GROMACS .gro file of C-alpha atoms in nm:
model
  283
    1UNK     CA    1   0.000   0.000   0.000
    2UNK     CA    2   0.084   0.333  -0.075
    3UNK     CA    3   0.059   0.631   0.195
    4UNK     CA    4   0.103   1.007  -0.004
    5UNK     CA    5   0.180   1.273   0.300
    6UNK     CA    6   0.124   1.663   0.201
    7UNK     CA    7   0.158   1.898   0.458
    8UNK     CA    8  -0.043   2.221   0.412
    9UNK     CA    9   0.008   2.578   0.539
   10UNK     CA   10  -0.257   2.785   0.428
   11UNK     CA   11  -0.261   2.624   0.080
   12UNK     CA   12  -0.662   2.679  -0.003
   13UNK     CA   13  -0.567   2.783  -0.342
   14UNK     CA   14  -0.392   2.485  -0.485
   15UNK     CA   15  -0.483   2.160  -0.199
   16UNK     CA   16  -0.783   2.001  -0.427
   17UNK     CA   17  -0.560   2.021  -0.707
   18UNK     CA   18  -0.267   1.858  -0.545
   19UNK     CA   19  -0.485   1.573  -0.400
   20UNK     CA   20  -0.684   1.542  -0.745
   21UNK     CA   21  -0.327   1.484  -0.900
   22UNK     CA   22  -0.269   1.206  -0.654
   23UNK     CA   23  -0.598   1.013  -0.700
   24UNK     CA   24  -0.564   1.091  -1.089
   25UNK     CA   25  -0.260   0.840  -1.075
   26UNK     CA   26  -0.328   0.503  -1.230
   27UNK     CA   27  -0.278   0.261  -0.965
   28UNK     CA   28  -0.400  -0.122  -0.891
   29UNK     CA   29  -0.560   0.064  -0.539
   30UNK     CA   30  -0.626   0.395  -0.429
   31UNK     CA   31  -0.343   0.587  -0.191
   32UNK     CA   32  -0.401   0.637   0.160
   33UNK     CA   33  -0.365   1.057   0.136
   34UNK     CA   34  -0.313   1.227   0.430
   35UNK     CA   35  -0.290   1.602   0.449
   36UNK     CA   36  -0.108   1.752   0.710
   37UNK     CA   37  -0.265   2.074   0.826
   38UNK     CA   38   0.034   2.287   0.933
   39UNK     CA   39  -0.079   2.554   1.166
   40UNK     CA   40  -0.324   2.719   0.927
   41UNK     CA   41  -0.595   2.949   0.936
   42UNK     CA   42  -0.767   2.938   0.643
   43UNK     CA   43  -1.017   2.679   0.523
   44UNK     CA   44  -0.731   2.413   0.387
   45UNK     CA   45  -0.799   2.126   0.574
   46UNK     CA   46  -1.225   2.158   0.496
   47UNK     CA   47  -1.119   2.144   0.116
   48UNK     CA   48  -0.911   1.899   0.154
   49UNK     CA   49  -1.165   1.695   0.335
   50UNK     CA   50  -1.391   1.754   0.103
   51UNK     CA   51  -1.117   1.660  -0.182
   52UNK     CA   52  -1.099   1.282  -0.054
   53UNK     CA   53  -0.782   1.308   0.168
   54UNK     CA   54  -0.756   1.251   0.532
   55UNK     CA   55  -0.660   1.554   0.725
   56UNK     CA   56  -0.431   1.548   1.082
   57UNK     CA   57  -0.318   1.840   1.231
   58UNK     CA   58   0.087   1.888   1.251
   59UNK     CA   59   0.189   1.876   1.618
   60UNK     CA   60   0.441   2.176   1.542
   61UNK     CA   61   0.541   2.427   1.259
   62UNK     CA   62   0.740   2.332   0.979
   63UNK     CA   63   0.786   2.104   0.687
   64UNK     CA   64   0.968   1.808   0.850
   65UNK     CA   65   0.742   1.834   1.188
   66UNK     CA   66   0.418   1.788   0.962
   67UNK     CA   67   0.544   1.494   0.684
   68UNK     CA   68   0.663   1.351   1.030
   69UNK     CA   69   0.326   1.328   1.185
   70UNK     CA   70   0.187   1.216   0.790
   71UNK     CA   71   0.452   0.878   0.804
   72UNK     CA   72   0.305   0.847   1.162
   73UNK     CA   73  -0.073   0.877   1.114
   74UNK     CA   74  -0.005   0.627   0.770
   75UNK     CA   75   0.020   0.269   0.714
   76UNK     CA   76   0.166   0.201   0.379
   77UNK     CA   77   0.468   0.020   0.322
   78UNK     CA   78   0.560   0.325   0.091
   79UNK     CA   79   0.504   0.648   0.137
   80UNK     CA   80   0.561   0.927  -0.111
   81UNK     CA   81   0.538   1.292  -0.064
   82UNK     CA   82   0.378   1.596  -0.254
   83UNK     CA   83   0.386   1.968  -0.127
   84UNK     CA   84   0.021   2.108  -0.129
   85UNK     CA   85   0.116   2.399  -0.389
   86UNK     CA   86   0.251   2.141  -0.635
   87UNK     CA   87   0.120   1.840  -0.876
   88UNK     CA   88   0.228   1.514  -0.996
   89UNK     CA   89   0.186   1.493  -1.380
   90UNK     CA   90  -0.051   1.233  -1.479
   91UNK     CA   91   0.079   0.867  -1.472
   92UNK     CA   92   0.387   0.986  -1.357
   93UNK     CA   93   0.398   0.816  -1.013
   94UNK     CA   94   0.369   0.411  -1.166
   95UNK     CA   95   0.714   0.393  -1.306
   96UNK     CA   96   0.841   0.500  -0.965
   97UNK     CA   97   0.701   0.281  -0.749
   98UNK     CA   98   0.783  -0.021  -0.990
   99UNK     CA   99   1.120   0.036  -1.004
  100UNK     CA  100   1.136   0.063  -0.600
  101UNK     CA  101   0.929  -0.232  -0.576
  102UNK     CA  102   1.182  -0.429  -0.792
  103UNK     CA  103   1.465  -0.295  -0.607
  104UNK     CA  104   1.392  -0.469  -0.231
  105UNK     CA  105   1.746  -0.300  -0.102
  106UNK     CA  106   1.691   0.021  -0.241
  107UNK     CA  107   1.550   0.290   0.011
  108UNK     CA  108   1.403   0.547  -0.209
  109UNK     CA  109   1.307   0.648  -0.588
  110UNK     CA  110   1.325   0.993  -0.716
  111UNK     CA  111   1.261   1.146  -1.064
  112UNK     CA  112   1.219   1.475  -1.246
  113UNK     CA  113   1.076   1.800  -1.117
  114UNK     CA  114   0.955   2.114  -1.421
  115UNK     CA  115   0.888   2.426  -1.266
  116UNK     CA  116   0.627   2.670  -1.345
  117UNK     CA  117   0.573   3.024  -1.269
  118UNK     CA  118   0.232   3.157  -1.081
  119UNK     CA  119   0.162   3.488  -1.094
  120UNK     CA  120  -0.179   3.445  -0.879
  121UNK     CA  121  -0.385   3.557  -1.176
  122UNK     CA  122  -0.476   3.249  -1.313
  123UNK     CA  123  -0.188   3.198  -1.564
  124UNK     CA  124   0.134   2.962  -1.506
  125UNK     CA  125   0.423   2.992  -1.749
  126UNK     CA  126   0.632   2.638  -1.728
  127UNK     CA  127   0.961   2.675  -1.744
  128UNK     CA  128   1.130   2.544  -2.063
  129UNK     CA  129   1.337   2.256  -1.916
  130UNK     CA  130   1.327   2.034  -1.669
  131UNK     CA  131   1.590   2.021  -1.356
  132UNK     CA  132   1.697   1.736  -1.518
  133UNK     CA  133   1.736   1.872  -1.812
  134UNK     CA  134   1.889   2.214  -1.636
  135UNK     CA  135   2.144   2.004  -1.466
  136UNK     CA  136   2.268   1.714  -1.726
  137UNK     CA  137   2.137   1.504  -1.473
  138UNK     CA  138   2.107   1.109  -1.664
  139UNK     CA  139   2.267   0.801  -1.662
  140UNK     CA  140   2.649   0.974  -1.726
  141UNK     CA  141   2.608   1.158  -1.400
  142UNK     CA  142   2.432   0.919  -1.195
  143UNK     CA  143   2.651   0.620  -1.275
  144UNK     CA  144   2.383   0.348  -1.420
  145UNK     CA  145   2.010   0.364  -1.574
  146UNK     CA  146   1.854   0.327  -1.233
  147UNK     CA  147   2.118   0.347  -0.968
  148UNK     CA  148   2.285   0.647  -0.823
  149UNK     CA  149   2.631   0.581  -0.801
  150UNK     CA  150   2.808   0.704  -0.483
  151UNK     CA  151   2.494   0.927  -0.417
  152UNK     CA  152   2.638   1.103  -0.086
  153UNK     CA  153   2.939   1.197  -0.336
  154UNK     CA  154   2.703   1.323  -0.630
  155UNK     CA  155   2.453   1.511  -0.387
  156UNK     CA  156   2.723   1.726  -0.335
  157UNK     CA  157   2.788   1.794  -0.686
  158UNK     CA  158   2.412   1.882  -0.750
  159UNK     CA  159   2.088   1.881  -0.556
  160UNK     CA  160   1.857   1.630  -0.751
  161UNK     CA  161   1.648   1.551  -0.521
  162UNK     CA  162   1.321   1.696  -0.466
  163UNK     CA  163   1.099   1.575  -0.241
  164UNK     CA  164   0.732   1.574  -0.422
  165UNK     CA  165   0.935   1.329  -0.669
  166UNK     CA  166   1.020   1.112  -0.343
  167UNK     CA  167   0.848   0.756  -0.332
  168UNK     CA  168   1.031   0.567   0.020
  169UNK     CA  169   1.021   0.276   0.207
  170UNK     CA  170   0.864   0.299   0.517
  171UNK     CA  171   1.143   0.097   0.714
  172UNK     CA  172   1.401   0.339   0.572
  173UNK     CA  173   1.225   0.655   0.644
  174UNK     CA  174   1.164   0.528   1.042
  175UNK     CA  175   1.519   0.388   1.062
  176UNK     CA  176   1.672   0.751   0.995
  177UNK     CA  177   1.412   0.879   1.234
  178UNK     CA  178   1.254   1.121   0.910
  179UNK     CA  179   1.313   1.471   0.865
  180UNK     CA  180   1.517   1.660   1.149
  181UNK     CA  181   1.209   1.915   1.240
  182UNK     CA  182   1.490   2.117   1.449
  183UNK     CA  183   1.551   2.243   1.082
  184UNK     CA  184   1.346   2.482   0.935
  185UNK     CA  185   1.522   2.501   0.573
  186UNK     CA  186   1.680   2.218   0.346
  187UNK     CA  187   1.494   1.961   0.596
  188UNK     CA  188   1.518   1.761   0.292
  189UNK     CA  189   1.819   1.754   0.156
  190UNK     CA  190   1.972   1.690   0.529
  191UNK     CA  191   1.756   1.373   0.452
  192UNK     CA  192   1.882   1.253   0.121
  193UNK     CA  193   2.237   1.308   0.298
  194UNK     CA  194   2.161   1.103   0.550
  195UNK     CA  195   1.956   0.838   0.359
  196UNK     CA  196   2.262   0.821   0.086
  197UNK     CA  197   2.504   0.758   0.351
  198UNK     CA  198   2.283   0.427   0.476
  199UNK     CA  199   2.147   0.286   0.172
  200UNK     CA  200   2.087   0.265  -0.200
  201UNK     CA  201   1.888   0.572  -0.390
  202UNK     CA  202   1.748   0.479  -0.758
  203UNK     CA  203   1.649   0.755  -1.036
  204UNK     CA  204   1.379   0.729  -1.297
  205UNK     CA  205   1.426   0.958  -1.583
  206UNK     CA  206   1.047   1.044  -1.641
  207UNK     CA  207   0.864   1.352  -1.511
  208UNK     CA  208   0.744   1.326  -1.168
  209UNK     CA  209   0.701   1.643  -1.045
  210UNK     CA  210   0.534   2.000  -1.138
  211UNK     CA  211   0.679   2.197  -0.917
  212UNK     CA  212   0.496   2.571  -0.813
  213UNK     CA  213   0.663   2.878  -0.806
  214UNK     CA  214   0.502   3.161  -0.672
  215UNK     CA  215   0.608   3.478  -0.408
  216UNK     CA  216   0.541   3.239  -0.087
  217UNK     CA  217   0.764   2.948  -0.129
  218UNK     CA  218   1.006   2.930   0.118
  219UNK     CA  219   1.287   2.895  -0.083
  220UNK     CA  220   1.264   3.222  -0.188
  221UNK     CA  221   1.414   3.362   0.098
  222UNK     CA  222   1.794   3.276  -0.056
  223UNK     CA  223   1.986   3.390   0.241
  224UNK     CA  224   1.820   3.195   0.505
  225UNK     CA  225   1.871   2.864   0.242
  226UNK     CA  226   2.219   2.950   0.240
  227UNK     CA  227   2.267   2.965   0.663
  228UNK     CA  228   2.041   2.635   0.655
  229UNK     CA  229   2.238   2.465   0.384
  230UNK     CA  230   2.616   2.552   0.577
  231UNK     CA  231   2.485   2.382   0.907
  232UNK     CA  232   2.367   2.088   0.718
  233UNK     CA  233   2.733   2.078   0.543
  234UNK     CA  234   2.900   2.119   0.904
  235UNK     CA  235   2.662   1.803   1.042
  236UNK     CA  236   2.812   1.609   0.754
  237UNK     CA  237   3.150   1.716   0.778
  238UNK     CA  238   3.116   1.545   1.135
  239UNK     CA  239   2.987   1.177   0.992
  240UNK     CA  240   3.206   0.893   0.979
  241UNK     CA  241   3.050   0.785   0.631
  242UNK     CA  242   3.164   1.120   0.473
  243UNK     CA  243   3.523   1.165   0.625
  244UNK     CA  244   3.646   1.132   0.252
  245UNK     CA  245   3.456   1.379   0.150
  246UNK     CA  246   3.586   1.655   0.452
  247UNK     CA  247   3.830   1.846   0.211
  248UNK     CA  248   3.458   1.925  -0.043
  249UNK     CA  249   3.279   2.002   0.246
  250UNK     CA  250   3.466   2.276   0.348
  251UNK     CA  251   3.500   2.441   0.083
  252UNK     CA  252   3.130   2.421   0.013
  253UNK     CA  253   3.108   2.576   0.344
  254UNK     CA  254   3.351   2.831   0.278
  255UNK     CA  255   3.188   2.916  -0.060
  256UNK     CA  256   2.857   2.985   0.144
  257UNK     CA  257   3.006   3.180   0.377
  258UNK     CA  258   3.215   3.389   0.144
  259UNK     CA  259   2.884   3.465  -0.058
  260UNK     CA  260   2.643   3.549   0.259
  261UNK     CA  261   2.985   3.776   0.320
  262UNK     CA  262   2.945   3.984   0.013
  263UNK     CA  263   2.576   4.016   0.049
  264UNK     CA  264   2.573   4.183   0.399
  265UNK     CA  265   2.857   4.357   0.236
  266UNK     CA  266   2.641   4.496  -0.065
  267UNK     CA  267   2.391   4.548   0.195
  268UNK     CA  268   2.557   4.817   0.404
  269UNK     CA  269   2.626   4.584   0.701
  270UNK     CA  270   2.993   4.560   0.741
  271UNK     CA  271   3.012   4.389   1.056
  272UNK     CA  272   2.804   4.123   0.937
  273UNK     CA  273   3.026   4.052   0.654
  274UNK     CA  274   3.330   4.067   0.870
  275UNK     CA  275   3.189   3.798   1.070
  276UNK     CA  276   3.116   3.560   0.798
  277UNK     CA  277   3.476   3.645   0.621
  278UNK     CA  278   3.646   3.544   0.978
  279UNK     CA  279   3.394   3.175   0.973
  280UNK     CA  280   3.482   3.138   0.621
  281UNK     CA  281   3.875   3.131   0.689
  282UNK     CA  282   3.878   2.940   0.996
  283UNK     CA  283   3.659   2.694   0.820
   0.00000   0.00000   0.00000
């Protein structure tokens, strides 16, 4: 059985369409969907009542504290996730769960995200290519046609992952303890990081994703990614499984910190961007 968690913060606008692209899928029986009402205060979780999905209420604020309490409240052996402003193209999530299936010591299946521009007037531009596509992400990169090679190595060459593309074993997700809620930003990818250094990761090359961009994602905010994604680097820099890889996190690290330098410099605060300069050189 298949369990599809989507946490929702005020997502009104888009929830029936997300959950209508999960029961659109074309599969032997219908998903368990659970919709994880994050905090909101809008009429989200009625919709999505109304929709067909089964609505819990997130014990705290955030993305990881609300798929957490999703896995939790589900019951399927997999579980896959979808953000409530986003959409899985139609028969896009078969192929996935397939190849997972036929891959018993594999942990997770991931595949390709397009983006598409919301203005909030009705109209969505998508963009011309893929991440994929953006990237040169295919079998050269990942190593084989359904296997990513030395994935802890390659996920810090690129980000490929994103998480409405995710299909995952239960036993995998519970054995890492799911998403470190402690983090409000790149949740996620801390994940992947951790999953990658524990067990296999396969790729499917199809679509999987249709991925929202509008003023309120939270990846907007660039400069708080960048702080989130340096303390995720300096938790890996301390794991045994990525001691080989010490020298490239660092200077990932350093990277970050010279860039988040320059910005407070641009910005007109100095002493900011003297303290980043001094963590960037002692790094």
């Amino acid at each position: 059985m298949l369990s599809v968690v989507i946490p929702a913060h005020n997502a009104a606008r888009w929830i029936a369409d997300a959950v209508a692209s999960v029961q659109a899928q074309p599969l032997s029986s219908a998903p368990d969907i659970i919709v994880v009402a994050n905090h909101c205060s809008d009429d989200t979780a009625d919709i999505a009542r109304v929709a067909g999905a089964r609505v819990i209420d997130s014990p705290a604020p955030g993305p990881a504290a609300a798929r957490n309490a999703g896995v939790a409240a589900s019951s399927g052996e997999f579980v896959a996730f979808l953000d409530a402003d986003d959409l899985w193209p139609a028969d896009s999530l078969p192929a996935r769960l397939a190849l997972l299936k036929a891959t018993p010591d594999a942990a997770m299946v991931f595949g390709d995200c397009r983006q598409f521009d919301d203005a909030g007037d009705g109209t969505t531009r998508p963009h011309a290519r893929t991440l994929f596509e953006q990237g040169g992400l295919g079998t050269n990169f990942f190593g084989d046609t359904t296997r990513v090679i030395d994935p802890l190595d390659k996920l810090l060459d690129a980000d490929f992952v994103t998480t409405g593309s995710v299909v995952m074993r239960r036993h995998a997700f519970e054995a890492l303890g799911g998403f470190d809620s402690s983090l409000a930003l790149v949740e996620d990818l801390d994940l992947w990081l951790r999953c990658a250094a524990r067990f296999p990761l396969l790729w499917h090359p199809g679509l999987a994703l249709l991925r929202r961009r509008h003023d309120s994602n939270l990846s907007r905010d660039t400069t708080a990614m960048q702080h989130a994604y340096i303390d995720v680097l300096g938790r890996l820099a301390q794991w045994p499984q990525a001691q080989h890889l010490k020298a490239r996190i660092d200077a990932l690290r350093r990277r970050e910190l010279r860039s988040l330098a320059r910005q407070s410099l641009s910005a007109g605060h100095p002493l900011s961007a003297l303290r980043q300069w001094l963590r960037a050189v002692s790094t």
